[in-house]
C-alpha positions as a printed Julia matrix, in Angstrom:
467×3 Matrix{Float64}:
  -50.51    0.54   11.78
  -53.43    2.21   10.82
  -53.09    5.9    10.55
  -55.08    7.75   12.69
  -58.39    9.35   11.07
  -58.62   12.61   13.42
  -59.48   15.73   10.63
  -61.2    16.7     7.7
  -57.91   16.18    5.08
  -57.13   12.49    6.44
  -61.0    11.69    5.96
  -60.58   12.74    2.25
  -56.97   10.79    1.96
  -58.86    7.62    3.44
  -61.35    8.33    0.7
  -58.91    8.91   -1.96
  -56.97    5.62   -0.67
  -59.91    3.12   -1.15
  -60.95    4.34   -4.44
  -61.17    1.91   -7.2
  -59.83    4.36   -9.82
  -59.99    1.52  -12.44
  -63.9     1.74  -11.75
  -63.33    5.53  -13.1
  -62.06    4.82  -16.14
  -63.32    3.99  -19.32
  -62.92    0.69  -20.81
  -62.03    0.52  -23.45
  -59.38    3.43  -22.34
  -59.03    3.78  -26.33
  -59.51    2.22  -29.8
  -57.0     3.04  -32.73
  -55.99    1.73  -35.91
  -53.25   -1.1   -36.13
  -51.93   -3.83  -38.24
  -54.53   -5.91  -39.14
  -57.86   -4.19  -37.83
  -58.83   -2.1   -34.82
  -56.83   -2.27  -31.68
  -57.83   -1.16  -28.11
  -56.51   -0.88  -24.38
  -58.39   -1.51  -21.56
  -57.48   -1.13  -17.46
  -57.4    -3.57  -15.69
  -56.27   -2.14  -11.9
  -54.64    0.83  -10.25
  -52.63    0.66   -7.08
  -51.05    3.67   -5.28
  -48.08    3.85   -3.41
  -49.03    6.57   -0.87
  -51.88    9.54   -0.51
  -51.25   13.08    0.61
  -54.04   15.37    1.38
  -53.53   19.18    1.98
  -56.4    21.63    2.45
  -56.31   25.27    3.0
  -59.47   27.47    3.97
  -59.5    30.44    2.02
  -62.07   33.13    1.83
  -65.21   31.12    0.55
  -63.25   28.23   -0.36
  -60.94   25.1     0.34
  -58.03   24.89   -1.71
  -57.1    21.05   -2.06
  -53.8    19.4    -3.03
  -54.32   15.79   -3.24
  -50.75   13.85   -4.16
  -50.84   10.71   -5.14
  -46.93    9.08   -5.21
  -45.89    5.69   -7.52
  -49.26    5.09   -9.28
  -49.08    2.28  -10.96
  -51.21   -0.71  -12.76
  -52.0    -3.14  -15.18
  -53.34   -3.16  -18.47
  -54.2    -5.08  -21.38
  -53.89   -4.58  -25.46
  -55.98   -6.7   -27.87
  -54.87   -6.76  -30.74
  -56.71   -8.42  -34.44
  -54.8   -11.91  -35.13
  -55.72  -14.27  -37.47
  -53.64  -16.66  -37.04
  -55.21  -19.44  -35.07
  -52.24  -21.96  -34.47
  -50.52  -19.04  -32.66
  -52.96  -17.03  -30.86
  -55.35  -18.5   -28.91
  -58.45  -15.47  -30.01
  -59.0   -13.13  -32.04
  -58.17  -10.25  -31.05
  -55.9   -11.95  -28.72
  -54.85  -10.22  -25.12
  -51.16   -9.02  -23.98
  -50.95   -8.09  -20.72
  -48.42   -4.67  -19.62
  -48.18   -2.67  -16.64
  -47.96    1.01  -16.6
  -46.75    3.34  -13.91
  -46.43    7.12  -13.05
  -43.39    8.51  -10.31
  -46.68   10.85   -8.77
  -49.79   12.89   -9.4
  -50.59   15.92   -8.39
  -54.3    17.22   -8.01
  -55.22   20.6    -6.83
  -58.73   22.19   -7.17
  -60.68   25.08   -5.2
  -63.67   23.3    -3.43
  -67.04   25.72   -3.03
  -69.55   24.91   -1.1
  -73.9    26.7    -0.56
  -77.03   25.58    0.7
  -79.62   24.47   -1.78
  -83.27   23.87   -0.21
  -81.32   22.4     3.19
  -78.48   20.51    1.49
  -74.57   21.25    1.67
  -73.9    21.68   -2.6
  -69.93   21.24   -3.71
  -68.62   22.46   -7.21
  -65.04   22.2    -7.89
  -62.63   25.02  -10.27
  -59.61   25.98  -11.28
  -58.85   21.9   -10.98
  -55.12   21.06  -12.57
  -53.8    17.94  -12.77
  -49.46   16.85  -13.28
  -48.41   13.48  -13.88
  -44.88   12.91  -13.92
  -43.18   10.4   -15.82
  -45.83    8.18  -17.14
  -43.95    4.58  -18.48
  -46.08    2.07  -20.39
  -44.77   -1.51  -20.9
  -46.27   -4.6   -23.09
  -44.47   -7.64  -24.45
  -45.67   -9.25  -27.37
  -45.29  -13.23  -26.16
  -46.18  -14.14  -30.04
  -44.34  -12.0   -31.51
  -46.81  -11.56  -34.04
  -48.62   -8.5   -32.61
  -44.55   -6.39  -32.17
  -45.55   -3.6   -34.35
  -48.87   -3.17  -32.77
  -47.34   -3.11  -29.61
  -44.26   -0.58  -30.76
  -46.93    1.65  -32.18
  -48.91    1.4   -29.02
  -46.58    2.3   -26.96
  -45.21    5.63  -28.65
  -49.34    6.23  -28.06
  -49.82    5.06  -24.99
  -47.22    7.7   -23.37
  -49.14   10.51  -24.21
  -52.87    8.54  -24.55
  -52.66    7.32  -21.3
  -51.21   10.27  -19.2
  -54.39   12.61  -20.89
  -56.89    9.99  -20.18
  -55.78    9.62  -16.46
  -55.77   13.42  -16.18
  -60.11   13.29  -17.18
  -60.19   10.15  -14.48
  -58.71   12.38  -11.49
  -60.62   15.04  -12.91
  -63.83   13.42  -12.97
  -62.1    12.35   -9.47
  -62.39   15.69   -7.8
  -66.25   16.99   -9.97
  -68.12   13.44   -9.17
  -66.37   11.02   -5.72
  -64.79   14.16   -3.61
  -67.76   16.22   -4.63
  -70.13   13.76   -3.16
  -68.04   12.93   -0.57
  -67.57   15.94    0.94
  -71.32   16.55    0.56
  -72.3    13.25    2.34
  -69.7    14.08    5.15
  -71.62   17.52    5.98
  -74.83   15.85    5.97
  -74.02   12.82    8.19
  -73.65   15.89   10.22
  -77.61   17.02   10.39
  -80.08   14.87   11.18
  -83.87   14.06   11.95
  -85.08   11.23   14.19
  -86.78   10.3    17.15
  -86.01    9.53   20.43
  -88.15    7.95   23.06
  -88.23    8.2    26.55
  -89.67    5.45   28.28
  -92.71    6.58   30.55
  -92.29    5.78   34.28
  -95.37    4.47   34.87
  -95.35    0.32   33.45
  -97.73    0.03   30.62
  -97.81    3.94   29.21
  -96.73    4.91   26.28
  -93.22    6.81   25.68
  -92.48    9.83   25.2
  -91.47   10.46   21.49
  -89.03   13.73   20.46
  -88.41   14.3    17.5
  -85.17   15.68   17.17
  -84.05   18.06   13.36
  -81.49   19.98   11.92
  -81.87   21.82    8.28
  -77.89   23.0     6.9
  -78.45   26.82    7.25
  -75.35   27.78    5.93
  -71.36   26.9     5.36
  -68.91   29.54    6.35
  -65.65   29.2     5.15
  -62.79   31.78    5.96
  -58.95   31.08    6.84
  -59.36   30.74   10.62
  -62.31   28.14   10.37
  -64.89   25.84    8.58
  -68.52   26.29    9.99
  -71.5    24.83    9.27
  -74.71   26.54   10.52
  -77.99   24.5    10.62
  -81.53   25.19   12.67
  -82.31   22.8    15.29
  -85.71   22.11   16.69
  -86.62   19.82   19.02
  -90.5    18.8    19.8
  -92.83   16.07   21.18
  -94.65   13.62   18.21
  -97.67   13.34   20.2
  -97.89   16.38   22.12
  -99.91   16.17   25.94
  -99.26   19.47   27.14
 -100.43   19.95   30.78
 -101.53   22.92   31.01
 -101.63   25.95   28.95
  -98.51   27.42   27.71
  -96.72   29.57   24.88
  -94.09   27.6    24.18
  -90.44   27.05   25.5
  -88.14   30.12   26.69
  -86.26   31.95   24.86
  -82.44   32.79   25.48
  -82.66   37.14   25.73
  -81.15   39.67   27.98
  -77.43   37.9    28.9
  -75.14   36.46   26.8
  -75.36   38.01   23.59
  -77.0    35.35   20.82
  -73.67   35.81   18.55
  -71.83   32.63   16.84
  -69.24   31.23   18.96
  -65.89   32.9    19.33
  -63.2    31.51   17.34
  -60.25   30.8    17.15
  -61.84   27.35   19.27
  -60.5    25.25   21.73
  -60.23   22.14   20.03
  -60.11   20.7    16.45
  -64.16   20.48   15.97
  -66.63   22.2    18.28
  -70.52   21.88   18.11
  -72.56   24.74   19.52
  -75.78   24.05   20.97
  -78.04   26.44   21.27
  -79.55   27.23   24.82
  -82.49   27.66   22.85
  -82.84   24.15   21.48
  -81.44   23.01   25.05
  -84.7    24.61   26.29
  -86.72   22.75   23.14
  -86.0    19.76   24.29
  -86.7    20.47   28.3
  -90.13   22.09   26.75
  -90.66   18.81   25.0
  -89.73   16.37   27.89
  -92.8    18.47   29.4
  -95.08   18.61   26.8
  -94.58   14.6    26.08
  -96.1    14.55   29.31
  -92.94   12.5    31.26
  -92.74   14.76   33.7
  -96.11   14.53   35.01
  -96.97   11.6    36.73
 -100.01    9.85   38.39
  -98.91    6.73   40.16
 -101.16    3.81   42.02
  -99.69    2.05   44.73
  -97.95   -0.66   42.69
  -96.36    2.33   40.64
  -95.75    4.36   43.42
  -93.8     1.84   45.14
  -91.76    0.5    41.93
  -90.6     4.42   41.48
  -89.92    6.01   45.16
  -90.18    2.8    47.46
  -92.8     2.95   49.66
  -90.47    4.88   52.45
  -93.04    4.4    55.0
  -95.82    5.17   53.03
  -98.5     2.09   52.05
 -101.07    1.72   48.91
  -99.92    6.03   48.23
 -101.25    7.27   45.27
  -98.76   10.27   44.1
  -99.53   12.69   41.13
  -97.46   14.66   40.31
  -97.97   18.16   38.49
  -95.91   20.22   36.59
  -97.36   24.17   35.41
  -94.21   24.89   34.3
  -91.63   23.24   32.09
  -88.1    22.89   33.47
  -85.49   25.13   31.58
  -82.19   25.94   31.08
  -80.77   29.35   32.61
  -77.19   29.91   31.98
  -77.18   33.35   32.11
  -74.59   35.08   33.94
  -72.31   31.65   33.66
  -68.67   31.78   33.9
  -68.18   27.77   33.48
  -70.47   24.78   33.05
  -71.1    24.47   36.73
  -73.03   25.56   39.14
  -74.21   28.34   37.18
  -75.48   26.69   33.96
  -78.63   25.45   35.17
  -82.21   23.7    35.32
  -84.98   25.07   36.53
  -88.09   23.76   37.82
  -91.02   25.77   38.85
  -94.68   25.42   40.31
  -94.45   21.42   40.46
  -97.54   20.36   42.86
  -96.84   16.99   44.41
 -100.14   15.37   45.41
  -99.76   12.32   47.93
 -102.27   10.15   49.76
 -101.4     7.23   51.22
 -101.78    5.03   54.87
  -98.77    6.28   57.01
  -98.15    4.8    60.73
 -101.58    3.24   60.17
 -103.52    6.35   59.81
 -104.86    7.76   56.1
 -102.55   10.77   55.21
 -103.1    13.35   52.89
 -100.21   15.42   51.28
  -99.96   18.45   48.88
  -97.15   20.87   48.42
  -95.37   23.0    45.61
  -92.11   22.6    44.76
  -89.62   25.1    43.22
  -85.97   23.6    42.68
  -82.38   24.67   40.71
  -79.9    22.13   39.95
  -76.4    22.46   38.01
  -76.61   20.33   34.78
  -73.7    18.73   32.82
  -73.37   15.8    29.94
  -71.71   13.01   30.57
  -70.27   10.48   27.37
  -70.08    7.33   26.98
  -68.96    4.83   24.1
  -71.57    2.08   23.42
  -71.13   -1.36   22.39
  -71.23    0.03   18.35
  -68.14    2.4    19.11
  -71.31    5.63   19.02
  -70.43    8.32   21.58
  -73.65    9.06   23.8
  -74.65   12.33   25.44
  -76.46   11.86   28.8
  -77.76   14.88   30.93
  -77.0    14.83   34.48
  -78.11   17.08   37.0
  -75.79   17.68   40.17
  -76.89   18.46   43.6
  -80.39   20.3    43.82
  -79.83   23.9    45.51
  -81.83   25.86   46.04
  -85.21   23.91   46.66
  -88.2    25.63   48.13
  -91.19   23.7    49.31
  -94.23   25.15   50.39
  -96.66   22.75   52.15
 -100.44   22.84   51.3
 -102.18   20.48   52.84
 -100.64   17.92   55.76
 -103.71   15.77   56.98
 -103.0    13.05   58.53
  -99.96   11.08   60.74
  -97.32   14.11   59.88
  -99.52   16.64   60.41
  -97.98   18.4    63.25
  -94.49   18.43   61.15
  -94.3    20.04   57.94
  -90.9    19.51   58.27
  -90.86   15.94   58.01
  -92.5    15.92   55.03
  -90.04   18.85   53.72
  -87.51   15.84   54.45
  -89.39   13.08   53.35
  -90.0    15.16   50.05
  -86.45   16.41   49.31
  -84.41   13.34   50.44
  -86.42   10.7    48.47
  -89.04   11.53   46.36
  -86.93   14.14   44.7
  -83.92   12.61   43.82
  -85.64    9.3    42.84
  -87.95   11.35   40.72
  -85.05   12.72   39.0
  -82.75    9.62   38.82
  -85.9     8.74   36.43
  -85.5    11.76   34.6
  -81.75   11.41   33.97
  -81.51    7.62   33.05
  -84.25    8.27   30.05
  -82.49   11.67   28.33
  -79.67    9.86   26.83
  -78.92   11.0    23.23
  -76.43    9.6    20.27
  -74.06   11.83   19.06
  -74.27   11.95   15.03
  -71.6     9.98   13.36
  -69.36    9.98    9.97
  -70.23    6.87    7.9
  -67.96    7.17    5.27
  -69.14    3.62    3.87
  -71.95    5.68    2.7
  -70.38    9.18    1.35
  -68.44    7.07   -1.56
  -68.78    3.4    -2.58
  -64.99    3.09   -2.35
  -64.97    2.81    1.09
  -65.73   -0.5     3.21
  -68.97   -0.46    4.85
  -68.96    0.18    7.49
  -65.99    2.35    8.63
  -67.07    5.34   10.68
  -65.8     7.51   12.35
  -67.94    9.03   15.57
  -66.93   12.37   17.89
  -64.82   12.57   20.52
  -65.54   14.93   22.97
  -63.07   15.59   25.25
  -64.81   18.59   26.82
  -68.1    20.81   27.77
  -68.13   24.54   28.03
  -70.24   26.98   27.4
  -69.78   30.38   24.68
  -72.09   33.29   25.27
  -75.34   31.44   24.43
  -74.23   27.74   23.29
  -73.52   24.68   25.32
  -70.5    23.38   23.26
  -69.01   19.87   23.01
  -64.86   20.33   22.24
  -63.34   17.29   20.75
  -61.68   15.84   17.83
  -62.64   12.76   15.36
  -61.97    9.04   16.33
């Protein structure tokens, strides 16, 4: 049964298990003088019975200890042979085997950020190889002197060569794997929200992060990134200073430790509000619908040949101030939304205009798509409160503002919000182990397994593990 890869140590263990150590060994491994000329030795395969990885968080570094049990492999000795009747070739290859009962590799790993990229350095690397044994058999009998000499040479020579190989493993392959691992947790991608108006271009939102620091301490390892979200093609409907900044309530400090799960992702309210601002700035909320488009979006709801214009004077904002849980205090607020409807109702021309202000609790729902990737979707709860001010009521409903309010509250607004919810689906970063090192098969992906959503001061938190 395949082991569960659900933490950093098990990921590194998986990487080591899949590394082809043969490709890291120089070939020939060594050349030495023997009877009749020069002998060379090459490794042809390397196997491992078991790999275990232990990681200890220290101040500013990680102590990594890799233990390999049952390291073994095959090798070939090439020795000069001038007797054509006995030897098939010159030099003549002789197959052999080698083994080591256990290999222990220990090193300290430090991380820094250079130009937005995590860079890994190693120090205090120590390799211990136990019980090295080599066996080569010469079926011709002609090279036995070379074999006997080679065995005495290889006991120490192979040990030294393996030590060099394993140090190279740490300094190149594992360092690259760590760097790739952290790089996979950042992203620069585009998300297109389809327009609710058929035939119109969608709103492309750019989501990007830049690594700012890696903090390592005995209680945790933390990756800090700056994040930004913005509309690629701004269609800002009104002048506005920009997305709102979190201030005046919960502290702006980093996440509280220890976290409630093995992995915690904190999304700052400022980033979420940048995302909401980008939805508004790119024109997703501002609508101008003709009769067919209106009927397609919200149905006719008694109005024929309706034209609907929705003008959001302000972007929606996330407000978590005073929050003690995810809902209902973690709310999206919509202010100064102007709605203008012209239609025929009961055979009479009808013209309605109104202002709308609303708030709704926001949640995040997670699912796994057909490719096993975790997706997150914003979900809005029941709207409460909802304020509607009727400015114009001409035509069939002119004597009943309450009917207008019910129409908007129970039909128009829920349909509009459902459209926004359907569009606001995002893919969480996944860890493609195949891209970290060629040692891991392509397509080997680990995803973030979100088990709960919470609130930690100014952060919306995703808590879970890896899967």
